[in-house]
Short mmCIF file of C-alpha atoms in Angstrom, two decimals:
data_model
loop_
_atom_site.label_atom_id
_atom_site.label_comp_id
_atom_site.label_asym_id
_atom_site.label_seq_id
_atom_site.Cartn_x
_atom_site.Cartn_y
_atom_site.Cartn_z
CA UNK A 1 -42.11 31.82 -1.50
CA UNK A 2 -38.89 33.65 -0.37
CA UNK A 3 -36.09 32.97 -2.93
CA UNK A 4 -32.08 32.63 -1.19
CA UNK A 5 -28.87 32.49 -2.00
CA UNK A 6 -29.06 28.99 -0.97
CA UNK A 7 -31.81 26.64 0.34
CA UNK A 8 -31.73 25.84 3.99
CA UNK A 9 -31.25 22.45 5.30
CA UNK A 10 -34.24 20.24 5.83
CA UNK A 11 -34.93 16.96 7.08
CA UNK A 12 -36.59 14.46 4.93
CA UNK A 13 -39.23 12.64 7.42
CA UNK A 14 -41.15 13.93 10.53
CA UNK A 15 -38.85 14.43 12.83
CA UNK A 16 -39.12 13.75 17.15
CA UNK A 17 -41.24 16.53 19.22
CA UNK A 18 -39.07 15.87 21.60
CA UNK A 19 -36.71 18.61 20.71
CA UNK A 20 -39.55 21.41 20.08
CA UNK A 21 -39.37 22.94 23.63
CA UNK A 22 -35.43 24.06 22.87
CA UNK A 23 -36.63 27.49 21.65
CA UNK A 24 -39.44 29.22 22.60
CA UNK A 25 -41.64 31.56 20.39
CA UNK A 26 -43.86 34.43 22.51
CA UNK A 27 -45.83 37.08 21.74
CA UNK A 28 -47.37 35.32 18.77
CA UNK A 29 -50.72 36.98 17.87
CA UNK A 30 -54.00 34.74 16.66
CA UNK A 31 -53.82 36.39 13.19
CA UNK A 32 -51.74 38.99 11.22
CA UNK A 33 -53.23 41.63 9.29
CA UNK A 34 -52.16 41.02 5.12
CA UNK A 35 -50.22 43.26 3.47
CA UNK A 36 -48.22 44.54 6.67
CA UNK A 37 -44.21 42.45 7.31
CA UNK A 38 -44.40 39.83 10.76
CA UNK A 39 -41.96 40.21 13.52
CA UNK A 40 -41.32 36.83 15.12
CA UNK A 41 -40.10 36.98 18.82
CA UNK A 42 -38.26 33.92 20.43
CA UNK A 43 -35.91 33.00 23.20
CA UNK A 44 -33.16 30.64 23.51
CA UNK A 45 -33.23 28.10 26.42
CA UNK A 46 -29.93 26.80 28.33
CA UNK A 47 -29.88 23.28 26.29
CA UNK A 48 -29.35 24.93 22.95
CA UNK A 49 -26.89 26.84 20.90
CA UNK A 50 -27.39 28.50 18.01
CA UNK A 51 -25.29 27.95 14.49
CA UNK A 52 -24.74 30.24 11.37
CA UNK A 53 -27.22 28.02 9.48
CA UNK A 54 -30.30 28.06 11.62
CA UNK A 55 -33.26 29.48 9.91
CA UNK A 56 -36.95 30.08 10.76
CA UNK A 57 -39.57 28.88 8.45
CA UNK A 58 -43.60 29.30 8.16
CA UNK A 59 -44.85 26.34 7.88
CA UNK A 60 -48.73 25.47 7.54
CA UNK A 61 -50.29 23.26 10.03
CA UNK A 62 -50.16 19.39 9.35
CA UNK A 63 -46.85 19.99 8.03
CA UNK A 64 -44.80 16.33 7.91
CA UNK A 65 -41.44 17.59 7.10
CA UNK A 66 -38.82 20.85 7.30
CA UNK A 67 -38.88 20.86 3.53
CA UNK A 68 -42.66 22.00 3.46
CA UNK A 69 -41.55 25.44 4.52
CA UNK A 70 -43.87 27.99 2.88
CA UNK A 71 -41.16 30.82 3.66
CA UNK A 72 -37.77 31.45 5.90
CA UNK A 73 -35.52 33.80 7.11
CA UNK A 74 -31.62 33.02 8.58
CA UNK A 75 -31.18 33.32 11.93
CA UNK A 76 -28.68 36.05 13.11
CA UNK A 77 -26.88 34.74 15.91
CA UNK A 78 -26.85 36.63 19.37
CA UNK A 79 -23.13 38.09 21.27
CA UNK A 80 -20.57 35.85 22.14
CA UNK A 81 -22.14 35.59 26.10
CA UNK A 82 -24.83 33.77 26.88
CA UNK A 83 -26.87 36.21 28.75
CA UNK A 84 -27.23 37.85 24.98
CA UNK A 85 -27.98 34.26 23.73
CA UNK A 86 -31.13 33.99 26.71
CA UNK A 87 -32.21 37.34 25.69
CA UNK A 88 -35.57 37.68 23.39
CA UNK A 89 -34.46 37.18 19.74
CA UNK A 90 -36.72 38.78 16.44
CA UNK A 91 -36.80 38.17 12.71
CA UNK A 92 -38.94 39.47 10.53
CA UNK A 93 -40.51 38.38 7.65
CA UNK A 94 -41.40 40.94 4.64
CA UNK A 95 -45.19 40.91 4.33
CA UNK A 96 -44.37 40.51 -0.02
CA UNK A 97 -43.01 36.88 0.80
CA UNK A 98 -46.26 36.11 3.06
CA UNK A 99 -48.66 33.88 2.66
CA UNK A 100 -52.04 35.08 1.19
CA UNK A 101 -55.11 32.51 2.60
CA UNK A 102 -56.48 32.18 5.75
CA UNK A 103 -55.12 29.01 6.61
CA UNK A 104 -53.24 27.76 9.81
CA UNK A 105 -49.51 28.37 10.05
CA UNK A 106 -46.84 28.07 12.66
CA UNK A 107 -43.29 29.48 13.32
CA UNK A 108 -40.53 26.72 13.20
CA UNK A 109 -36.69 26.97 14.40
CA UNK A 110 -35.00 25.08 12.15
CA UNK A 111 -31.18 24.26 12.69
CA UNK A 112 -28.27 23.52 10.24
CA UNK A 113 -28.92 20.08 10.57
CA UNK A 114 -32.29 20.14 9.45
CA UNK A 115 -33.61 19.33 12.90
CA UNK A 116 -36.59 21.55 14.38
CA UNK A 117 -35.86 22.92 17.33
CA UNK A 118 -38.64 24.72 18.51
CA UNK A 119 -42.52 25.30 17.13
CA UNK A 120 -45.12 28.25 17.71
CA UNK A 121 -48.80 28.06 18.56
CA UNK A 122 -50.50 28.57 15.03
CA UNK A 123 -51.76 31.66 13.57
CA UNK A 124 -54.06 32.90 10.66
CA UNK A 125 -53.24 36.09 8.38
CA UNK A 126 -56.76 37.57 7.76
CA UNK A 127 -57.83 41.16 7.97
CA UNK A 128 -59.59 42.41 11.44
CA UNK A 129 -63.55 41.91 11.73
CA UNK A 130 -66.02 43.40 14.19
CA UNK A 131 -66.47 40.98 16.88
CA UNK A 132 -62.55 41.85 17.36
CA UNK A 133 -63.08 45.09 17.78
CA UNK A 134 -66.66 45.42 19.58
CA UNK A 135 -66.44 43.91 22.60
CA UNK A 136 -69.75 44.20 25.11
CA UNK A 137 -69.91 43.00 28.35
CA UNK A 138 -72.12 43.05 31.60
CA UNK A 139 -71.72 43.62 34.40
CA UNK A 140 -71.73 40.01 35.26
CA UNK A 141 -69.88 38.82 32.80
CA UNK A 142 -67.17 41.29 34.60
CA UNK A 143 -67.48 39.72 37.78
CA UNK A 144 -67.35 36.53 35.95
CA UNK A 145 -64.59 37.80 34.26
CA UNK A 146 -62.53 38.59 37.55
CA UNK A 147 -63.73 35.80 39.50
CA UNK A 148 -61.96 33.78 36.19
CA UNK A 149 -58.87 35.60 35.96
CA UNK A 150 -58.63 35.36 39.70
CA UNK A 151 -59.05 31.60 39.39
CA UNK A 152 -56.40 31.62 36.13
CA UNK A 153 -54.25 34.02 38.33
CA UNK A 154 -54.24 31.04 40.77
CA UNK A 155 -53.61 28.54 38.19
CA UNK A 156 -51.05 30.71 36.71
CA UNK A 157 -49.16 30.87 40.05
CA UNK A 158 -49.45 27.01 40.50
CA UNK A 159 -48.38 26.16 36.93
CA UNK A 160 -45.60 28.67 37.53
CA UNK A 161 -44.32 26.84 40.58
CA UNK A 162 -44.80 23.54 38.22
CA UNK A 163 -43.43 24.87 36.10
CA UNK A 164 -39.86 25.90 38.12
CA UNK A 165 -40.07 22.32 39.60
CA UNK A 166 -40.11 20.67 35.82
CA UNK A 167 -37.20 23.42 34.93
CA UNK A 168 -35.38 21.97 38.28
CA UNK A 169 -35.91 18.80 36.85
CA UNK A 170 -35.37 19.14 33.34
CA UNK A 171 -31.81 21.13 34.46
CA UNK A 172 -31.06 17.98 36.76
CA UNK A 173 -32.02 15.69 33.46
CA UNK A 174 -30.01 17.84 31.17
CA UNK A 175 -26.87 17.43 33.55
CA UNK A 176 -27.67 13.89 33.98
CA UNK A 177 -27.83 14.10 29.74
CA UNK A 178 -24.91 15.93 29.77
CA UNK A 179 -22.93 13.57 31.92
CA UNK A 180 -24.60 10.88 29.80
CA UNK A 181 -23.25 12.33 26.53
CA UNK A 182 -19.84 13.25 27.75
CA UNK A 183 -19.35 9.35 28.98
CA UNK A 184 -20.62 8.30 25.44
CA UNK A 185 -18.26 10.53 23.98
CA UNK A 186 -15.42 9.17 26.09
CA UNK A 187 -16.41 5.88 25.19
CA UNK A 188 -16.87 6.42 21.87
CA UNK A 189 -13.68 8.02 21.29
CA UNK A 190 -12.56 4.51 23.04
CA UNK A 191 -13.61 2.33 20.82
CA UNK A 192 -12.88 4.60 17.81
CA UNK A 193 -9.02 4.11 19.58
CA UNK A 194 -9.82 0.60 20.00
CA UNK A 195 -11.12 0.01 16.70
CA UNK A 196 -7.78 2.03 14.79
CA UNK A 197 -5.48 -0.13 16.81
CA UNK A 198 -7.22 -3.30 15.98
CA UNK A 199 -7.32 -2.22 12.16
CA UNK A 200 -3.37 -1.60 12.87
CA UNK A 201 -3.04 -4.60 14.57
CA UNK A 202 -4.72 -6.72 11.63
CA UNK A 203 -3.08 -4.76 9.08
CA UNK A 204 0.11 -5.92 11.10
CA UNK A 205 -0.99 -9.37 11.30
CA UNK A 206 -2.13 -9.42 7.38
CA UNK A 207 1.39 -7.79 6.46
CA UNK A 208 3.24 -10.52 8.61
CA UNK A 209 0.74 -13.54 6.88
CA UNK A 210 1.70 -12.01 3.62
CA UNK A 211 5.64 -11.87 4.66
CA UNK A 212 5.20 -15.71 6.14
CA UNK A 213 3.53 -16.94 2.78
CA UNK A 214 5.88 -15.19 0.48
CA UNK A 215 9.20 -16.68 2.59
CA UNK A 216 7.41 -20.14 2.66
CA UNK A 217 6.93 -19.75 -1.05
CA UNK A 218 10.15 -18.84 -1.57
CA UNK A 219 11.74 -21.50 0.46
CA UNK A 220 9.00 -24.26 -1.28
CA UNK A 221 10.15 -22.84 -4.70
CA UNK A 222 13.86 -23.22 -3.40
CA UNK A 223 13.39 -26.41 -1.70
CA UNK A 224 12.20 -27.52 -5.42
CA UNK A 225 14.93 -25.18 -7.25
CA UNK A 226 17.64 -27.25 -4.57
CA UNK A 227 15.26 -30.73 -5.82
CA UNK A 228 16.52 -30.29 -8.83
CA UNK A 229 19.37 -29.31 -8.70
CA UNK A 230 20.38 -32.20 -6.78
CA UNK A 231 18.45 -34.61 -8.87
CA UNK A 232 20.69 -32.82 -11.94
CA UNK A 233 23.85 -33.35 -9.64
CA UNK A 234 22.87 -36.95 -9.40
CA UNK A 235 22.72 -37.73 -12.65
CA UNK A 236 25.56 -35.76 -13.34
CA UNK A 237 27.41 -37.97 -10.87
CA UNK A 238 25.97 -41.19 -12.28
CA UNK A 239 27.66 -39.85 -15.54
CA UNK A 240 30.88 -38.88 -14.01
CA UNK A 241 31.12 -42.54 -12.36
CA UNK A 242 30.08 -44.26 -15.60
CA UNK A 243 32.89 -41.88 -17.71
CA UNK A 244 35.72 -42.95 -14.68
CA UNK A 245 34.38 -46.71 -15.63
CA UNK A 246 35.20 -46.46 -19.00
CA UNK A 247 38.46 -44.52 -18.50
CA UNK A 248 39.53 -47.06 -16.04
CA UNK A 249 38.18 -49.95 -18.51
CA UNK A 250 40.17 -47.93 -21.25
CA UNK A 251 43.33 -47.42 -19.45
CA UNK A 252 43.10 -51.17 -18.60
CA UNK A 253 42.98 -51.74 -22.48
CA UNK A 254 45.76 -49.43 -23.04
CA UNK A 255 47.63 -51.38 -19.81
CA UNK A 256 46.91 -54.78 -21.99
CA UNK A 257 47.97 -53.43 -25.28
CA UNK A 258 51.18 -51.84 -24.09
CA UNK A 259 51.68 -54.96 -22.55
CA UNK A 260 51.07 -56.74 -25.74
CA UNK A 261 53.47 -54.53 -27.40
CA UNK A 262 55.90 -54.60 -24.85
CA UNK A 263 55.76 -58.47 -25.84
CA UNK A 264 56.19 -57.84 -29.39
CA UNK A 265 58.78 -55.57 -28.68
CA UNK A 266 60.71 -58.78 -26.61
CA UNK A 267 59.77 -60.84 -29.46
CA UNK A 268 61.10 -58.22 -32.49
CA UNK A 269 63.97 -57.79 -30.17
CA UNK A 270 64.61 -61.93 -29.79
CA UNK A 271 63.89 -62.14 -33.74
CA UNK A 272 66.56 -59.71 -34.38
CA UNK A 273 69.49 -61.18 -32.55
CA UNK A 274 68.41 -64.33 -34.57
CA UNK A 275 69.03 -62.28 -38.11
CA UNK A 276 71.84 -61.10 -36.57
CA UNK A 277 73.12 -64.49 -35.63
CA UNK A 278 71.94 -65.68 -39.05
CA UNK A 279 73.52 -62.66 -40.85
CA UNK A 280 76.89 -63.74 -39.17
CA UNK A 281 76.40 -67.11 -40.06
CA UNK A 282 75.51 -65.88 -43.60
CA UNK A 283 79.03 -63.84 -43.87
CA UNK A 284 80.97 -66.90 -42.42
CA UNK A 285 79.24 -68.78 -44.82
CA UNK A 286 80.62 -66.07 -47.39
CA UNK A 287 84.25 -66.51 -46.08
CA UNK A 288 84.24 -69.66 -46.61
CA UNK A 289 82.89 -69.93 -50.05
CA UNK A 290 85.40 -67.37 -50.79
CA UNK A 291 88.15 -69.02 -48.65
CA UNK A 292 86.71 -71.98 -51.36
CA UNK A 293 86.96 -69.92 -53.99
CA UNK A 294 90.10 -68.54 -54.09
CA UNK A 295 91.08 -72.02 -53.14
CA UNK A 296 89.51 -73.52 -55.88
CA UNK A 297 91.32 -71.09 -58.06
CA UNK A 298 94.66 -71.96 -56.69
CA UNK A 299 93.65 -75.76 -57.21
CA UNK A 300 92.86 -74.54 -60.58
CA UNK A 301 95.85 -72.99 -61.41
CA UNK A 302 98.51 -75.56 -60.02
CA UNK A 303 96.68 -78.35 -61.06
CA UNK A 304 95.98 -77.31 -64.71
CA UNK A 305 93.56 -80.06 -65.29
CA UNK A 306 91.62 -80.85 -68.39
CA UNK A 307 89.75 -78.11 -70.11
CA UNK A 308 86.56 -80.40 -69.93
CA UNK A 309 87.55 -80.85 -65.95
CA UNK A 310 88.31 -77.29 -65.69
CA UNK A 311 85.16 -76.03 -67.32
CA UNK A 312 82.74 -78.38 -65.06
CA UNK A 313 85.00 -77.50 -61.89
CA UNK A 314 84.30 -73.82 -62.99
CA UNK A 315 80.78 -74.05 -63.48
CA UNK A 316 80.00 -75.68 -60.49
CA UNK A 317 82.53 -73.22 -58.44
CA UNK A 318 80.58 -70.37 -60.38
CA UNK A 319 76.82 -71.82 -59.48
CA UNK A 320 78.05 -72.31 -56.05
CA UNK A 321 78.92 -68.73 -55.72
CA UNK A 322 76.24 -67.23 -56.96
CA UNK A 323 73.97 -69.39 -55.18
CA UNK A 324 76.12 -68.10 -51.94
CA UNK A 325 75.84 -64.61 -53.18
CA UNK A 326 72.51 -65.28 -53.36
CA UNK A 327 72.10 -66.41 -50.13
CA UNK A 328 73.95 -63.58 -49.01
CA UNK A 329 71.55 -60.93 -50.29
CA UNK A 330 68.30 -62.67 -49.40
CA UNK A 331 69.90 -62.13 -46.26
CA UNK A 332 70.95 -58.99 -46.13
CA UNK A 333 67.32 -58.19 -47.44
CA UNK A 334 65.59 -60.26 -44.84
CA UNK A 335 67.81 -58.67 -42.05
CA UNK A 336 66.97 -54.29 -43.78
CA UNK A 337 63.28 -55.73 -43.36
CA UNK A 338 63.66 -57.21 -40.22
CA UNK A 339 66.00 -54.03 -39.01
CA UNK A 340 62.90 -51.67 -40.15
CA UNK A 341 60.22 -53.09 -38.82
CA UNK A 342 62.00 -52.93 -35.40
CA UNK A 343 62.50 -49.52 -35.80
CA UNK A 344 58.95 -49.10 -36.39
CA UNK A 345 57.55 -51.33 -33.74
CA UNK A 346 60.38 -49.15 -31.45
CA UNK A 347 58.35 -45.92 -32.43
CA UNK A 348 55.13 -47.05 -32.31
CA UNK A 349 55.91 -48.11 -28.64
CA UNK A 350 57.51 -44.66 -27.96
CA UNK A 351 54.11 -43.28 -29.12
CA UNK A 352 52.03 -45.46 -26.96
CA UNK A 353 53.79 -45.12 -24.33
CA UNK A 354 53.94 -40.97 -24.45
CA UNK A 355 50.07 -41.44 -24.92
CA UNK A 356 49.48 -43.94 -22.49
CA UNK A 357 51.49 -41.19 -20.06
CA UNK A 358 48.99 -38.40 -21.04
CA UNK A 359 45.83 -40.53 -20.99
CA UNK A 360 47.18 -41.51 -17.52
CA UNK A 361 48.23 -37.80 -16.39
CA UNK A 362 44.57 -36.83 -17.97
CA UNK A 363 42.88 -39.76 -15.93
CA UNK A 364 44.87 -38.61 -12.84
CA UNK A 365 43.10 -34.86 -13.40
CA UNK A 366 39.71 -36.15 -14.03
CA UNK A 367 39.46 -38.54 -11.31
CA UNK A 368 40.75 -35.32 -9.01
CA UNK A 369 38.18 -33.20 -10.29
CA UNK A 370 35.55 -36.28 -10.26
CA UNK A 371 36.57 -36.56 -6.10
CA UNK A 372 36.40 -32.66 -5.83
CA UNK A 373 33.06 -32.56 -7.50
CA UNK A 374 31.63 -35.41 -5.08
CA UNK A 375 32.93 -33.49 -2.01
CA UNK A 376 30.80 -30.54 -3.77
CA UNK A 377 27.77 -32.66 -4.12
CA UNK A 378 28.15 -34.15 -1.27
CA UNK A 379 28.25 -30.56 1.01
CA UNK A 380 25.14 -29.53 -1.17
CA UNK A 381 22.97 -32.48 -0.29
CA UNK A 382 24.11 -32.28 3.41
CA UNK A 383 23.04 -28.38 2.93
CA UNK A 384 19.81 -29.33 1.67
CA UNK A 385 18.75 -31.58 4.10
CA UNK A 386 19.99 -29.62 6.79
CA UNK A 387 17.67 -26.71 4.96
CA UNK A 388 14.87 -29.17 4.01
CA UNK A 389 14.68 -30.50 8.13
CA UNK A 390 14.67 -26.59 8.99
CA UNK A 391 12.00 -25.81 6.80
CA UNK A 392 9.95 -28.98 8.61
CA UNK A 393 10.25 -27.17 11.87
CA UNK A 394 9.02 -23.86 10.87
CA UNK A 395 5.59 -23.68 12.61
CA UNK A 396 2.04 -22.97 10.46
CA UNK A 397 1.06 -19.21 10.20
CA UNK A 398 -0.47 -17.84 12.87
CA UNK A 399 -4.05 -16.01 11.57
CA UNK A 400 -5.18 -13.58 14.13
CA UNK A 401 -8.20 -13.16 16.09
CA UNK A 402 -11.46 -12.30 14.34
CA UNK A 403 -12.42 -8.77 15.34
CA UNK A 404 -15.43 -8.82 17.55
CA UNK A 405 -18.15 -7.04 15.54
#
């Protein structure tokens, strides 16, 4: 077999005959001589063109497929018109790459698709033999002769007329064809528009599903984010109201115990004016005794009684003074004490009363911010459920259309 640069395309199954009558081999001989190279003649008809990759093969008889090629050659193409491409057309095949038996072969056209376009009668390559060369005849096997190539003459001319009536009709087919194909192209190239814009349109539609699910996501995630948070914000209210209880409760206590001081205070304050009172009726007391005293000593001295009368009158004078004196200084005692621990009680209710101030100015602020913080809440839940009813309306995705297959 003939060895290429590359192999030619072939088909891999038995292809249609009907495309065998697109080129047409003449002037093939029965048999070619061995040893000598093969010129193969052909013609293109009007339905064909010709490629760069068309090739001619010999194939032997019974052949089921292109790749059973015993030999090829590439086709050269013809001129640029097409009165050069209807014009008879030759290869030729070196006799070295030849086959060497005498069986049946054939001439095949062979395009780049690997579809066979056209198909000789079959010949033999064996060498000459005398009944090919010797030929005798009569004389009436002349006439017969004549008479038979009159009578094939006839049936030439008839098949020839046939023949231009099936070319009439095959050109009026191949139009028809040719309309035919151009209409399937058109609608081909149709429904390959069709069939982009529908892909478009569904990758549209899948983009805008994908966009729909991601934003309902994202407003189911912040539907739960804004769940929580006001769930938090409850609870965080529930606190706030519980802590504004117990400040009220505790500024009530610190009402009641300032109260209860301010009582005290009223009650140190009434207890004091007593001591006082007492402490003046204490140093009257003292005048007197020593109004007594010094009266008793100026009994004592212009009198100038017994000693024994004298000494009991000065004993009892000096008992009753000291008792006096110490009268005097339990009272004085009693009334320091009673003087300090008003002082104290007076400072301990300065104290309270400074703190109950701040606890109340503190109260004041944290019941403000408590109020500010429910207005806050309050706008957020209203925001939510104004959000949460929106998100109710939003209608279910749309899926489109299935695509007709």
């Amino acid at each position: 077999m003939e060895t290429a640069e590359e192999d030619p395309s072939s088909a891999a199954v038995l292809l249609d005959h009907a495309s065998f009558s697109q080129v047409v081999f003449n002037s093939v001989d029965k048999f070619y001589v061995p040893g000598g190279d093969v010129t193969c003649y052909y013609i293109f008809t009007q339905q064909f063109t010709p490629r760069r990759k068309d090739w001619i093969g010999i194939f032997r008889v019974g052949w089921k497929t292109t790749r059973e090629y015993y030999t090829f050659m590439w086709v050269p193409l013809p001129g640029d018109s097409s009165t050069d491409a209807a014009k008879q057309q030759e290869v030729q095949f070196k006799a070295y790459y030849l086959p060497k038996d005498d069986e049946y072969y054939q001439f095949c056209y062979v395009d780049q698709d690997g579809v066979v376009r056209g198909a000789s009668v079959p010949f033999q390559f064996r060498p000459e033999s005398e009944e090919d060369i010797l030929v005798v005849t009569t004389k009436v096997k002349v006439e017969e002769t004549e008479q038979r190539n009159k009578e094939l003459r006839q049936e030439n001319q008839e098949l020839k007329a046939r023949c231009a009536r099936l070319e009439e009709q095959d050109s009026a087919a191949q139009a028809e064809l040719q309309r035919k194909q151009e209409e399937l192209e058109t609608l081909q190239s149709i429904i390959k528009k069709l069939e982009r814009e529908a892909e478009e349109q569904k990758g549209r539609w899948d983009s805008e599903r994908l966009q729909l699910k991601e934003q309902d996501q994202k407003m189911r995630s912040e539907n739960e984010r804004l769940g929580t948070r006001v769930t938090e914000l409850q609870s965080q209210l529930l606190n706030q109201e519980k802590e504004m209880e117990e400040l009220v409760r505790g500024d009530q206590e610190k009402t009641e115990q300032l109260q209860h001081l301010r009582n005290g205070n009223d009650q140190l304050c009434l207890s004091l004016t007593e001591q006082r009172e007492q402490q003046k009726k204490l140093e009257q007391t003292v005048e007197e005794m020593q109004l007594r005293e010094a009266a008793a000593v100026k009994t004592q001295a212009d009198l100038m009684e017994p000693r024994r009368d004298e000494a009991t009158v000065e004993a009892q004078l000096v008992r009753e003074v000291a008792r006096l004196n110490a009268q005097v200084e339990a009272g004085k005692a009693c009334f320091l004490e009673k003087y300090k621990e008003c002082r104290r009680l007076h400072r301990q209710i300065r104290q309270l009363r400074a703190a109950a101030r701040d606890e109340n100015l503190d109260l004041s602020r944290r019941l403000g911010e408590n109020k500010l913080l429910c207005d806050c809440l309050r706008g957020e839940k209203e925001q939510m459920e104004r959000e949460n009813d929106v998100s109710k309306k939003v209608p279910p995705l749309a899926c489109p259309p299935p695509r007709n297959a």
